[in-house]
The first five atom37 places (N, CA, C, CB, O) and aatype in JSON, in Angstrom:
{
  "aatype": [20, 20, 20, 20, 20, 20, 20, 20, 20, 20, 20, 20, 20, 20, 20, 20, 20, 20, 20, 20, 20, 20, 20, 20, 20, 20, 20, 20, 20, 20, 20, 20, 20, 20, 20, 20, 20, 20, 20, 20, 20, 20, 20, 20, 20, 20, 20, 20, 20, 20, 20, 20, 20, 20, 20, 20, 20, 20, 20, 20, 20, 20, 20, 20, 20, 20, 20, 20, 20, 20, 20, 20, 20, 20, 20, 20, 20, 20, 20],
  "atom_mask": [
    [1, 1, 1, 1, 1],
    [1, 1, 1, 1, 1],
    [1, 1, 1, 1, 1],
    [1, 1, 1, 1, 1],
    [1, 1, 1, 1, 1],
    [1, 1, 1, 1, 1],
    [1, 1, 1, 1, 1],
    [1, 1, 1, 1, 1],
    [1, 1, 1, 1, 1],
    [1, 1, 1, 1, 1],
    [1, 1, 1, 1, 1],
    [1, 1, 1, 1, 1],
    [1, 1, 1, 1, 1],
    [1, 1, 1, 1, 1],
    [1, 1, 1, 1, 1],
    [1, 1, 1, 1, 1],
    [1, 1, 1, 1, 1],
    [1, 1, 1, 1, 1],
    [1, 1, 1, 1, 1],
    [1, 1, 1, 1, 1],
    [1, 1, 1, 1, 1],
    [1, 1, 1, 1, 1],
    [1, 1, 1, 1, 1],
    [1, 1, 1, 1, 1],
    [1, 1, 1, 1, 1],
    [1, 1, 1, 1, 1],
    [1, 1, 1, 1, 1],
    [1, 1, 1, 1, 1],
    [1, 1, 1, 1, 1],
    [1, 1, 1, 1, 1],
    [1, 1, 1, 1, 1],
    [1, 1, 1, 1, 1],
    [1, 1, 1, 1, 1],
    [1, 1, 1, 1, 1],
    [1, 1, 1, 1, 1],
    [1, 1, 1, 1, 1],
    [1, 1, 1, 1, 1],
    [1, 1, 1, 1, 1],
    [1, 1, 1, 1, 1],
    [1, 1, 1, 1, 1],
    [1, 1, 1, 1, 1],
    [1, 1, 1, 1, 1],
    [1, 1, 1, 1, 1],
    [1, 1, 1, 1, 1],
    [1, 1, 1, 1, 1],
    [1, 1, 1, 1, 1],
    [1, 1, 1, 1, 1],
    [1, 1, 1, 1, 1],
    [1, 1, 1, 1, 1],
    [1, 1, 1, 1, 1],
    [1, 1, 1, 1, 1],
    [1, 1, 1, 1, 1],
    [1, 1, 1, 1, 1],
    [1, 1, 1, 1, 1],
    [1, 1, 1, 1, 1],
    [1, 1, 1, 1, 1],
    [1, 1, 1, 1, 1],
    [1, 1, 1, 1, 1],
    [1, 1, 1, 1, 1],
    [1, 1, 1, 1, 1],
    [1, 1, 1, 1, 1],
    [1, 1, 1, 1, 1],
    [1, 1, 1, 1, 1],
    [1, 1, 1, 1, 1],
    [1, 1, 1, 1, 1],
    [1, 1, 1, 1, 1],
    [1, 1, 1, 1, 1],
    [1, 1, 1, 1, 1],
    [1, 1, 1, 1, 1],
    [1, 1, 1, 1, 1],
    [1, 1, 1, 1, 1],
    [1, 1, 1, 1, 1],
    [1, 1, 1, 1, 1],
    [1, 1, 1, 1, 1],
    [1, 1, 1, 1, 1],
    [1, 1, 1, 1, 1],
    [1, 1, 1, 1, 1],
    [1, 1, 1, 1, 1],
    [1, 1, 1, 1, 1]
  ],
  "atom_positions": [
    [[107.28, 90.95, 120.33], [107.53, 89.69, 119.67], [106.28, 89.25, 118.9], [107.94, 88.62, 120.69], [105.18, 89.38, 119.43]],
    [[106.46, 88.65, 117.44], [105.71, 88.04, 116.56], [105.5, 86.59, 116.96], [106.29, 88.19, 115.27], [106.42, 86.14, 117.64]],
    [[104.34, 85.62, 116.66], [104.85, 84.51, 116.2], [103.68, 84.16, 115.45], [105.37, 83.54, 117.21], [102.55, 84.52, 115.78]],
    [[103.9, 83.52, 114.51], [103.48, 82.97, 113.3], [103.03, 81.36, 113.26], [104.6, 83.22, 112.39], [103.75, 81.07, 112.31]],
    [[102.69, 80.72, 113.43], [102.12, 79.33, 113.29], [101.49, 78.81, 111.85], [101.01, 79.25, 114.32], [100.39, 79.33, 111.64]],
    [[101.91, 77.93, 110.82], [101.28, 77.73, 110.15], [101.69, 76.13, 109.51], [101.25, 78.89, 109.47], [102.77, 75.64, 109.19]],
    [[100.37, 75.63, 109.51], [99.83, 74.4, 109.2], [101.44, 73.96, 107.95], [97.84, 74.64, 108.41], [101.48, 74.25, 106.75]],
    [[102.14, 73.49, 108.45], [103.45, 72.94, 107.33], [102.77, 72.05, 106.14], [104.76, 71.75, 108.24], [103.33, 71.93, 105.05]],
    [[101.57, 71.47, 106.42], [101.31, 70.28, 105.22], [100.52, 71.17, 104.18], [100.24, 68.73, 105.79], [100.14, 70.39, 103.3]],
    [[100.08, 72.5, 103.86], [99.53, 72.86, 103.02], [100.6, 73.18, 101.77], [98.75, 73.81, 103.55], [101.8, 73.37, 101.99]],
    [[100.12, 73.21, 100.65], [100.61, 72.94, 99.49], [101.37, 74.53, 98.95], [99.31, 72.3, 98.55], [100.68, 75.5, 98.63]],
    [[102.59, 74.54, 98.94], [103.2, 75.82, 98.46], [102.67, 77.09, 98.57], [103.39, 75.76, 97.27], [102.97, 77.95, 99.4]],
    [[101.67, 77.15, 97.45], [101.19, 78.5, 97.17], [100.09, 78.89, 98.75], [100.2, 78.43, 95.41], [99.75, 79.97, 99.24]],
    [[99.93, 78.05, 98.97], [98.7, 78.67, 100.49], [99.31, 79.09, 101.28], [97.75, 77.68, 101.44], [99.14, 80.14, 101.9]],
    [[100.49, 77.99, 101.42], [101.34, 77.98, 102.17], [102.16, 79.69, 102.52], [102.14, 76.85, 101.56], [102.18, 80.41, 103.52]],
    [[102.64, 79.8, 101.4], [103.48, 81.17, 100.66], [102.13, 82.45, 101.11], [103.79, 80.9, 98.29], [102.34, 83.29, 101.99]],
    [[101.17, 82.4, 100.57], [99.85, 83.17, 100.96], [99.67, 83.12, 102.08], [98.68, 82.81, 100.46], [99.49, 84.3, 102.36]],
    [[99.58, 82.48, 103.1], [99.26, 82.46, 104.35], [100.19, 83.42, 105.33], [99.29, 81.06, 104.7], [99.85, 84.21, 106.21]],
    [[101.5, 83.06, 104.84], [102.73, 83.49, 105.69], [102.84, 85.37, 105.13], [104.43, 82.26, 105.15], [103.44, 86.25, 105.75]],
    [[102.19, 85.51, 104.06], [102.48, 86.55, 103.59], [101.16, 87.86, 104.21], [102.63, 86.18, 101.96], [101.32, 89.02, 104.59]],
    [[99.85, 86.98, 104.06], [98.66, 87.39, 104.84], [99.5, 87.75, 106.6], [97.28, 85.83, 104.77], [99.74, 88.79, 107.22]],
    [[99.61, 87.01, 106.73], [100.24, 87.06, 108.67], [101.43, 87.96, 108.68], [100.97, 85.28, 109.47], [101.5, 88.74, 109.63]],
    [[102.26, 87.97, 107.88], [102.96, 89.58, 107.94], [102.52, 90.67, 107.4], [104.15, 89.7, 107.39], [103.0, 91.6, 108.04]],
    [[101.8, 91.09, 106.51], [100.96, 91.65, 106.92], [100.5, 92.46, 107.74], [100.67, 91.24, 106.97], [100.63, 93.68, 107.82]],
    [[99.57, 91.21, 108.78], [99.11, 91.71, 109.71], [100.08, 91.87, 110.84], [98.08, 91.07, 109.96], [99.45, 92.1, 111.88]],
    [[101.49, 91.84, 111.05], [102.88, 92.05, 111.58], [102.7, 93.79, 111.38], [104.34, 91.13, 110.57], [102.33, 94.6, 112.23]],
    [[102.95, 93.95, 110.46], [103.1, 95.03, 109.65], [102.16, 95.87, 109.72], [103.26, 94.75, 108.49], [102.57, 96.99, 109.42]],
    [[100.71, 95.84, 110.06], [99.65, 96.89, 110.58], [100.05, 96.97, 112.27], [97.82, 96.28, 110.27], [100.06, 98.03, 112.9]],
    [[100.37, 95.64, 112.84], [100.87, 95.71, 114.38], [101.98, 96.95, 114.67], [101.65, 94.17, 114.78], [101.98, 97.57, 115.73]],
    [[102.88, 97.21, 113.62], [104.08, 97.41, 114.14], [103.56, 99.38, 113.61], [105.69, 96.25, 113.28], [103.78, 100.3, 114.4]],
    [[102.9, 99.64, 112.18], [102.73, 100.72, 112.22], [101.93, 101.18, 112.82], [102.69, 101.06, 111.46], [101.88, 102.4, 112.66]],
    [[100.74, 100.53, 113.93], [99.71, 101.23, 114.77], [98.68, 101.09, 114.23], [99.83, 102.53, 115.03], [97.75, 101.51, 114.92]],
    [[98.25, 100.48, 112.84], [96.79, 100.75, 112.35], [96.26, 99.55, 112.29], [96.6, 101.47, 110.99], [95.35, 99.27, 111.51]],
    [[96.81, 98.69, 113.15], [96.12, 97.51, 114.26], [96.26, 97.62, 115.45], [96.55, 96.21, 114.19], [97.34, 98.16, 115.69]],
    [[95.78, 97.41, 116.2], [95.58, 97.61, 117.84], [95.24, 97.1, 118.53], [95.07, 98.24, 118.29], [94.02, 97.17, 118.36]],
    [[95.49, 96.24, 119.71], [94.92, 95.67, 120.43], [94.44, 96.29, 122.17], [95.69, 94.64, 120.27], [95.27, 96.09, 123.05]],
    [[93.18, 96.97, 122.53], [93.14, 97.63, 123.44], [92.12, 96.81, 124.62], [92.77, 98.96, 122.89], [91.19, 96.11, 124.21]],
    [[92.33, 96.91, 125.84], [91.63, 96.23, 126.45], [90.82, 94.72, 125.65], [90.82, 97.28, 126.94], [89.67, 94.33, 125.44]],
    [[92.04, 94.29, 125.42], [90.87, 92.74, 124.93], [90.32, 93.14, 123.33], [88.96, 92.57, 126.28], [90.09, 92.27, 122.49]],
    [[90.2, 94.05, 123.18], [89.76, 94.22, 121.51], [90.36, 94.99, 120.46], [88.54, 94.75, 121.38], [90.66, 96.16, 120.7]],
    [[90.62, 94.4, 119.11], [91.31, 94.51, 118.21], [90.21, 95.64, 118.09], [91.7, 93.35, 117.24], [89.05, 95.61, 118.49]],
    [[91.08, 96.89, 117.25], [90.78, 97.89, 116.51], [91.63, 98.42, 115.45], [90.55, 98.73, 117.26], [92.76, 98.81, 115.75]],
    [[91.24, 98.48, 114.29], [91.63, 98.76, 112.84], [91.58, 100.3, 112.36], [90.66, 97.93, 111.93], [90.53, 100.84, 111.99]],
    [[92.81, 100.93, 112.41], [92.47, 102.49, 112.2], [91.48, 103.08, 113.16], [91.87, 102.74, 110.79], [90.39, 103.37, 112.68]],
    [[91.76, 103.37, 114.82], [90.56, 103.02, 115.73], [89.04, 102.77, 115.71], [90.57, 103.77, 116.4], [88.17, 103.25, 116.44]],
    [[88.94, 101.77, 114.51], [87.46, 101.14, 114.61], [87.49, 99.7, 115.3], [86.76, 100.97, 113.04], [88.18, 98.76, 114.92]],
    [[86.76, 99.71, 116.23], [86.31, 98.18, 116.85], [86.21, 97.47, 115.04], [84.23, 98.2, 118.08], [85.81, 97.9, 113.95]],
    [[86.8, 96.26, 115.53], [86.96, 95.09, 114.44], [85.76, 94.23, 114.4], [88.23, 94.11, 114.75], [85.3, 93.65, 113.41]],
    [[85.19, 94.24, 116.0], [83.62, 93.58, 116.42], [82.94, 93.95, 115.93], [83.0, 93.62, 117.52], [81.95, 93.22, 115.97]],
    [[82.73, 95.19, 115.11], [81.25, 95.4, 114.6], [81.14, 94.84, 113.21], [80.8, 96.99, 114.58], [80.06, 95.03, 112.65]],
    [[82.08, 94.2, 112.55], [81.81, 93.64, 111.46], [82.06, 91.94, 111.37], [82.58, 94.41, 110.55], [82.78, 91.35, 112.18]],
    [[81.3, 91.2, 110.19], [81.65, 90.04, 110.65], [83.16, 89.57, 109.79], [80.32, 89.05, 110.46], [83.48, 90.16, 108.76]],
    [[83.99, 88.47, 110.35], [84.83, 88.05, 110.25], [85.67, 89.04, 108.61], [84.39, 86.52, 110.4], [86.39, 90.03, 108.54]],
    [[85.04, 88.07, 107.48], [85.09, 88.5, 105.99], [85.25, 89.91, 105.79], [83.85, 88.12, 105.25], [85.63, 90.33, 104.7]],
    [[84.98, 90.69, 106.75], [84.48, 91.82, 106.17], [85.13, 92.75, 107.18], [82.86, 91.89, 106.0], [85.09, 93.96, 106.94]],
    [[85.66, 92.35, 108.18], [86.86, 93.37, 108.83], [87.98, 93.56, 107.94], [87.55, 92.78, 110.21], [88.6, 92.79, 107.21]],
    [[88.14, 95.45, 108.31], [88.81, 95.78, 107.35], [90.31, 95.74, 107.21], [88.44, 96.77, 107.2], [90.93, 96.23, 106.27]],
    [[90.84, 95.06, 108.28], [91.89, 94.62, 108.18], [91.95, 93.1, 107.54], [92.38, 94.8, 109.37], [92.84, 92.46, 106.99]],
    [[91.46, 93.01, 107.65], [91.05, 91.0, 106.88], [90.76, 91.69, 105.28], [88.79, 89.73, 107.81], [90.83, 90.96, 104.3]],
    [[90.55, 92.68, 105.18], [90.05, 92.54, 103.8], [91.67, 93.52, 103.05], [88.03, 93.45, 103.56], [92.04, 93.35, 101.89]],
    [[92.28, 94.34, 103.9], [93.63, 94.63, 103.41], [94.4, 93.49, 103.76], [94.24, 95.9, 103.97], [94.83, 93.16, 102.65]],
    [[94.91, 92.58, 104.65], [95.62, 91.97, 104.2], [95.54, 90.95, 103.33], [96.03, 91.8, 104.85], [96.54, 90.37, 102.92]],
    [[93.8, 90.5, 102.83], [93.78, 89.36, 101.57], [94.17, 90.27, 100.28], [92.04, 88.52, 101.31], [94.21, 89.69, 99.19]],
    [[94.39, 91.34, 100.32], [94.61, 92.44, 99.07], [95.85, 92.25, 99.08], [94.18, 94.06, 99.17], [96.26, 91.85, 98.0]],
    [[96.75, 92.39, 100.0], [97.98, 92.37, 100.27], [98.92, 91.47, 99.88], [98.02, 92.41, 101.27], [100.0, 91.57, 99.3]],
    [[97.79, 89.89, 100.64], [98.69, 89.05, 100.05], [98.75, 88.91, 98.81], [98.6, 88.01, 100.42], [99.89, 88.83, 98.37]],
    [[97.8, 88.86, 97.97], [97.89, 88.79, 96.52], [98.7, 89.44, 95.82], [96.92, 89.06, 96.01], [99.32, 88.92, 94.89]],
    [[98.83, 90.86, 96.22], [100.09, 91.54, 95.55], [101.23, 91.26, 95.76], [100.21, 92.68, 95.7], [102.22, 91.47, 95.05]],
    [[101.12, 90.56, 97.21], [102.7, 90.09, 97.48], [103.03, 89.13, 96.88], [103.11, 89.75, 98.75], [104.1, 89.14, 96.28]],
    [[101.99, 87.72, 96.85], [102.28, 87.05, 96.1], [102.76, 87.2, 94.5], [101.5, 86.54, 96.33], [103.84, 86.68, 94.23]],
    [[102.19, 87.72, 93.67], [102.12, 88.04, 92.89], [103.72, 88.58, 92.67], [101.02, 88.66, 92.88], [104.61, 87.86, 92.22]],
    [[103.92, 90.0, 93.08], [105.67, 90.18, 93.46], [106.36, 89.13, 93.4], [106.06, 90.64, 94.86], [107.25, 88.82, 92.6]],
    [[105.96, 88.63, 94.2], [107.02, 87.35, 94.65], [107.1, 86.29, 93.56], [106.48, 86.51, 96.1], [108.19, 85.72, 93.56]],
    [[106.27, 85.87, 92.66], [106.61, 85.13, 91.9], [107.21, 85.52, 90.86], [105.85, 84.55, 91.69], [107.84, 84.64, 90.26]],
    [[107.25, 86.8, 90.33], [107.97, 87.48, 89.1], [109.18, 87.35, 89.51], [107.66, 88.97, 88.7], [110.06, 86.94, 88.76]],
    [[109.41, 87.7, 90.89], [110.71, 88.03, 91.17], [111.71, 86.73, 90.9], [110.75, 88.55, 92.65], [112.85, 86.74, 90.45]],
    [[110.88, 85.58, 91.33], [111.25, 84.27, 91.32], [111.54, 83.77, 90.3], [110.53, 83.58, 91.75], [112.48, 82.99, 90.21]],
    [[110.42, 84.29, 88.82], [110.89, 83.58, 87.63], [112.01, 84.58, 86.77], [109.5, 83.18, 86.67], [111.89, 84.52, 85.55]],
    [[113.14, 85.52, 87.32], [114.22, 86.54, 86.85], [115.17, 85.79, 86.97], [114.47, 87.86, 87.56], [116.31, 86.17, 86.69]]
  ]
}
């Protein structure tokens, strides 16, 4: 099971970005190249701890991610 939490008062587009960032990271959960092992996240089995926040490499594919999704998603929207 997923669950998702996100702040309802932010303004559309963050909003839309946020939810899209967090599946995503659904989506590295479900193919294995996120991990959670004894207490610590690992990314393609690298500890996520040795880097700081910004710069884990799953944080840095899914801000890539969302953008393309977003991006998708609005073309699709203005058809």
């Amino acid at each position: 099971d997923f669950e998702i939490e996100i702040d309802t008062h932010l303004d559309k587009e963050t909003y839309t970005k946020t939810l899209l960032h967090e599946m995503f990271h659904m989506k590295q959960f479900i193919d294995g190249t996120l991990k959670t092992k004894r207490s610590k996240m690992y990314y393609k089995n690298e500890l996520v701890d040795n880097y700081d926040y910004e710069d884990q490499p799953h944080e840095i594919a899914a801000r890539e991610a969302e953008e393309i999704l977003y991006s998708e998603y609005m073309l699709d929207i203005k058809k």
